[in-house]
PDB file of C-alpha atoms in Angstrom:
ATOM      1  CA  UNK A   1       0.000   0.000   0.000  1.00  0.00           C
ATOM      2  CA  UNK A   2       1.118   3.525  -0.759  1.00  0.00           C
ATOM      3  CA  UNK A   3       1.893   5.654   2.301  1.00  0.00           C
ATOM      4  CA  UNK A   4      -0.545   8.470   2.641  1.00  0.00           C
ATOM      5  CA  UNK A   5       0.244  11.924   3.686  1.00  0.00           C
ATOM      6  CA  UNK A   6      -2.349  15.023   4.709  1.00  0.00           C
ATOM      7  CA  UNK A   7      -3.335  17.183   2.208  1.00  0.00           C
ATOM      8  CA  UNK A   8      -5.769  19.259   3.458  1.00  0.00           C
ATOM      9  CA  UNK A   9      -9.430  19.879   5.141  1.00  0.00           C
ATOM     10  CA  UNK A  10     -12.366  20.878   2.425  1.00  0.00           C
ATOM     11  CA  UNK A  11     -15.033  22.503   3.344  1.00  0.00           C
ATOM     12  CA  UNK A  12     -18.111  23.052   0.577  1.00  0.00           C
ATOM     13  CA  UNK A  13     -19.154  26.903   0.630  1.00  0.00           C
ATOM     14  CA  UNK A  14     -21.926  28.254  -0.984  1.00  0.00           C
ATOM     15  CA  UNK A  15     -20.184  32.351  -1.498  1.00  0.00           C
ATOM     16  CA  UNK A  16     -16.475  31.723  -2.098  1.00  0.00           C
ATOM     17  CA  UNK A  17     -15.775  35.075  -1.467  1.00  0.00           C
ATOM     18  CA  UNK A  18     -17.758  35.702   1.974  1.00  0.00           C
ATOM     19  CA  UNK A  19     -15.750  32.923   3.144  1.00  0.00           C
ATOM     20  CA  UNK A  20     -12.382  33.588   2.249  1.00  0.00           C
ATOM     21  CA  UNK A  21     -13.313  36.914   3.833  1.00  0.00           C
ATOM     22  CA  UNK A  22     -14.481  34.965   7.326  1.00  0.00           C
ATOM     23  CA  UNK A  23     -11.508  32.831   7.033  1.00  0.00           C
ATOM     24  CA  UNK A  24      -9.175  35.155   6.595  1.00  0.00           C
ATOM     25  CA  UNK A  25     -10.112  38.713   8.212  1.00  0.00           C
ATOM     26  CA  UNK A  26     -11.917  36.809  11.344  1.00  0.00           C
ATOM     27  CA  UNK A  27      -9.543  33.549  11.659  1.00  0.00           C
ATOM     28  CA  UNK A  28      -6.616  35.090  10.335  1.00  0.00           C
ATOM     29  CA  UNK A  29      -5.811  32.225   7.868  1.00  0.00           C
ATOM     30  CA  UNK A  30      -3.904  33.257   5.169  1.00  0.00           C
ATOM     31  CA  UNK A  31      -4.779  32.739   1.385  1.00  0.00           C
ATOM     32  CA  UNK A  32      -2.062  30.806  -0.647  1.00  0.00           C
ATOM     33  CA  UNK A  33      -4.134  30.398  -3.975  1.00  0.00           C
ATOM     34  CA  UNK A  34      -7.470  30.622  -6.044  1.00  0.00           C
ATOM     35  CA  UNK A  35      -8.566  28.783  -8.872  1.00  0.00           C
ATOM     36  CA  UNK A  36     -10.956  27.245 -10.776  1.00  0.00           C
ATOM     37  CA  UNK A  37     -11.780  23.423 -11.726  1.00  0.00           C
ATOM     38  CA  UNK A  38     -14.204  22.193 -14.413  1.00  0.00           C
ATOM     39  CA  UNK A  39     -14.739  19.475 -17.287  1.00  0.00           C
ATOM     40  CA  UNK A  40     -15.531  16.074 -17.707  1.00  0.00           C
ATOM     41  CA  UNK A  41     -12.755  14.464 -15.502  1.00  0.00           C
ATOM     42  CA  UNK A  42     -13.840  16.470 -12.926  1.00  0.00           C
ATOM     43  CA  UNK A  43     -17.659  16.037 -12.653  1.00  0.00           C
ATOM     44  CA  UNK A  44     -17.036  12.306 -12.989  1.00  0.00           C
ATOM     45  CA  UNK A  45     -14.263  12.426 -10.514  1.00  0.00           C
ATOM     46  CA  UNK A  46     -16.779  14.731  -7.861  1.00  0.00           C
ATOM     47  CA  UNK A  47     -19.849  12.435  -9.167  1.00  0.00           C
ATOM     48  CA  UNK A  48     -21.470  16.003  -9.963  1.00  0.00           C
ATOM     49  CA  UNK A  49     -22.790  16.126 -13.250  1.00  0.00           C
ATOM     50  CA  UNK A  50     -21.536  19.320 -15.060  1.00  0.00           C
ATOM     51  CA  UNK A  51     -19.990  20.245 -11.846  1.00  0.00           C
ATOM     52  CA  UNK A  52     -17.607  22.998 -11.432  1.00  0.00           C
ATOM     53  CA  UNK A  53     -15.847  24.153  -8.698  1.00  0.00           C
ATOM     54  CA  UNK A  54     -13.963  27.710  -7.598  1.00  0.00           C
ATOM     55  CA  UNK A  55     -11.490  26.629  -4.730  1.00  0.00           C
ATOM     56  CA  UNK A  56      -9.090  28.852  -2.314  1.00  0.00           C
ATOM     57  CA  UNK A  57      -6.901  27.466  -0.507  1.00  0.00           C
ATOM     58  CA  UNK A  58      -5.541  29.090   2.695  1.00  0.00           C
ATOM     59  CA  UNK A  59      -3.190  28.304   5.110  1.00  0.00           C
ATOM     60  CA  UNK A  60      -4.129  27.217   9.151  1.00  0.00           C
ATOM     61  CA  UNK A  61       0.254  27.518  10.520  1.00  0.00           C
ATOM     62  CA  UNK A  62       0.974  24.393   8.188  1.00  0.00           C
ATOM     63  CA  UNK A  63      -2.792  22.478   7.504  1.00  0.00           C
ATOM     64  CA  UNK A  64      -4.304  23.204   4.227  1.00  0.00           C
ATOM     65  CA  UNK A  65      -7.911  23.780   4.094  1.00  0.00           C
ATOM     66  CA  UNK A  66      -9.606  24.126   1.246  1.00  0.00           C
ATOM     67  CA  UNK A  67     -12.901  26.026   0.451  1.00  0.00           C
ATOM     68  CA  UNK A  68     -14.862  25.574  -2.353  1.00  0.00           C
ATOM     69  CA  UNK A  69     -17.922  26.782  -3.965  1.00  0.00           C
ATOM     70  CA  UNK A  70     -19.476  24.589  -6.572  1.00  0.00           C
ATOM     71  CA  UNK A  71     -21.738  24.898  -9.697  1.00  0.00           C
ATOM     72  CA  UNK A  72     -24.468  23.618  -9.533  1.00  0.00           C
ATOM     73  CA  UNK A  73     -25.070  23.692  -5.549  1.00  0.00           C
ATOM     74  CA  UNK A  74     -26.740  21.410  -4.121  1.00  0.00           C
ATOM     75  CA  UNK A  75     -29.333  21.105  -0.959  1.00  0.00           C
ATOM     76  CA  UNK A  76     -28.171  22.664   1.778  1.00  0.00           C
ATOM     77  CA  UNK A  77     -27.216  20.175   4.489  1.00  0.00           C
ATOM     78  CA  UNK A  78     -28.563  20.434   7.992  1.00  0.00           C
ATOM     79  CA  UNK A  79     -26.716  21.642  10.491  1.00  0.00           C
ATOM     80  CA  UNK A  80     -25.691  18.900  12.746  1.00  0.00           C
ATOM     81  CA  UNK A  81     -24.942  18.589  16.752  1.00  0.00           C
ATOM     82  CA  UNK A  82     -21.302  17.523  17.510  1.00  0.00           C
ATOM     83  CA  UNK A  83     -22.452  13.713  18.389  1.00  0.00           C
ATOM     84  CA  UNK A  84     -24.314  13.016  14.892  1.00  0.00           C
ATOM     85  CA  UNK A  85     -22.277  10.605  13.291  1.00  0.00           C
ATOM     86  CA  UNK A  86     -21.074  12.334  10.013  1.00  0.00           C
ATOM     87  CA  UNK A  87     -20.697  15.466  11.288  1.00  0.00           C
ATOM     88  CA  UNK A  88     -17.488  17.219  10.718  1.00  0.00           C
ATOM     89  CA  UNK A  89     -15.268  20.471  12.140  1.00  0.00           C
ATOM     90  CA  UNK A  90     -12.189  21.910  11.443  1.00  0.00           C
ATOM     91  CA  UNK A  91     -10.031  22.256  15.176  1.00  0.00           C
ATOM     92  CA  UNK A  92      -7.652  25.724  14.986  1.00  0.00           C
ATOM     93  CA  UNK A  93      -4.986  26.158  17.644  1.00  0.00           C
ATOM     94  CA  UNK A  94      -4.354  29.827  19.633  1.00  0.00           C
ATOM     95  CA  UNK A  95      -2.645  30.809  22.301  1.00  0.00           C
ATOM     96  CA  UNK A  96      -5.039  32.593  24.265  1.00  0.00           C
ATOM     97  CA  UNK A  97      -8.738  31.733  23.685  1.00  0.00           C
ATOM     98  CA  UNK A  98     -10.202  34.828  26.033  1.00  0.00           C
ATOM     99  CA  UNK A  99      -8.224  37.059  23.575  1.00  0.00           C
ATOM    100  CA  UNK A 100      -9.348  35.562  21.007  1.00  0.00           C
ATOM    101  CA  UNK A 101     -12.932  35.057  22.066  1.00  0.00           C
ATOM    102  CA  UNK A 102     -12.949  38.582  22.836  1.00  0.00           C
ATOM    103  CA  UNK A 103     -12.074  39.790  19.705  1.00  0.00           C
ATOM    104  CA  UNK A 104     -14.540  37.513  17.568  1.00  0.00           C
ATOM    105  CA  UNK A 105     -17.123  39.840  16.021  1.00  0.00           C
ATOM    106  CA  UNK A 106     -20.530  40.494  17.586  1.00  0.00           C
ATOM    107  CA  UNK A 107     -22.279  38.038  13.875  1.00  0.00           C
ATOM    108  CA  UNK A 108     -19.745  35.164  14.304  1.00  0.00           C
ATOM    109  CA  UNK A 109     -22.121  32.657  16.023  1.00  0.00           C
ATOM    110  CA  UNK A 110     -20.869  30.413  18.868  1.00  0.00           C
ATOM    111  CA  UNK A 111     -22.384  27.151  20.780  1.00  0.00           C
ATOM    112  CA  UNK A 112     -21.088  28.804  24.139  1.00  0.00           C
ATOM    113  CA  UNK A 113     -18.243  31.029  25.606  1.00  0.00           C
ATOM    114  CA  UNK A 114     -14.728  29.130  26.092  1.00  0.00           C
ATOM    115  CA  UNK A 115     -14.997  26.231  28.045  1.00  0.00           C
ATOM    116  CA  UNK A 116     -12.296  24.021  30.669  1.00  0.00           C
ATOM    117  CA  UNK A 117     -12.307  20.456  29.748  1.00  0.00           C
ATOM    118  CA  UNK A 118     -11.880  17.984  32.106  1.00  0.00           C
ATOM    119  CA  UNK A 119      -8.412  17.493  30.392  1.00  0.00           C
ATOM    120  CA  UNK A 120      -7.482  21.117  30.825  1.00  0.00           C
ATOM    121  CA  UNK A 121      -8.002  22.060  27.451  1.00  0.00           C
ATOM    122  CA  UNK A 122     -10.532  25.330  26.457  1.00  0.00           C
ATOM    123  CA  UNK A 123     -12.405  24.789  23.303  1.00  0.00           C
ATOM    124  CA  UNK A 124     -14.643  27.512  22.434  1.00  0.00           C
ATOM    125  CA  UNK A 125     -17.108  25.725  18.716  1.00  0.00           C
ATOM    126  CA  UNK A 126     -18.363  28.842  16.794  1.00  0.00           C
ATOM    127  CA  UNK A 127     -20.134  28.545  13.085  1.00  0.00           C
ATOM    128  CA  UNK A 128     -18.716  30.025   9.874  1.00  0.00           C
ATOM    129  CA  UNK A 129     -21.220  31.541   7.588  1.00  0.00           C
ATOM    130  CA  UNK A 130     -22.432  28.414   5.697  1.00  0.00           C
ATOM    131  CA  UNK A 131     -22.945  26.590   9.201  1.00  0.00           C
ATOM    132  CA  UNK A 132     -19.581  24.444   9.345  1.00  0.00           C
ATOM    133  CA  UNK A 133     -18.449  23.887  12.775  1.00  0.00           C
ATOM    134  CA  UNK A 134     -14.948  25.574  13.993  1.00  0.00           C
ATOM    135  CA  UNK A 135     -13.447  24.659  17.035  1.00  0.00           C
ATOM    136  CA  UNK A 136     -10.613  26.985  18.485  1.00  0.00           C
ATOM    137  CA  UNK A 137      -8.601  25.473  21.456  1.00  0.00           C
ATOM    138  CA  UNK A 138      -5.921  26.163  23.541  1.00  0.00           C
ATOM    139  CA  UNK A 139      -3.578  23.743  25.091  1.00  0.00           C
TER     140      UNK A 139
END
């Protein structure tokens, strides 16, 4: 078997551009590229008929993730609670999750204010505009 290696996190978007602008103004990810994917190979490849596809990918201190806005879009999917199986988040590091709590803006919606685990880490789960869960922790 080939040896796999991490390429990044995707996230499906339905305004590229409103959430580059959350990832990077409110999360402070930086953008490394923009581009565009279409054809055959790639509808067949996505199982999308005629699908298209505008991507970014930005940068979270090493992990990739990758947002992308397709044509056509689909249903939107529910948003789920942490313990239904097939949901997914994306898990960002800080330093200080008061300060950065603090400075979230008043529209970024959260599922509570920072929390102690019992394992002495503070997770704080907020939403990003199309409803994908975002946990920020600190160690």
């Amino acid at each position: 078997m080939q040896d796999l290696a991490a390429h990044h996190v995707g996230l499906t978007v339905s305004d590229l551009d409103r959430a580059i602008a959350f990832y990077r103004d409110t999360l402070g990810l930086e953008v490394l590229s923009r581009f565009s994917v279409g054809g055959e190979a790639f509808a067949t490849g996505v199982g999308v008929a005629g699908a298209s596809a505008d991507f970014a990918h930005l940068d979270a201190d090493g992990a990739r993730v990758e947002l992308v806005e397709y044509e056509p879009e689909s249903d939107r999917h529910p948003e789920g609670r942490l313990n239904k199986p097939g949901v997914t988040h994306l898990g960002l590091e800080v330093d200080d999750l008061d300060a950065f709590y603090a400075d979230l803006p008043d529209d970024v919606p959260t599922i509570s204010e920072p929390q102690t685990t019992e394992s002495g880490t503070r997770i704080c789960f907020l939403r990003d505009p199309d409803g994908h869960l975002v946990e920020v922790l600190e160690l």
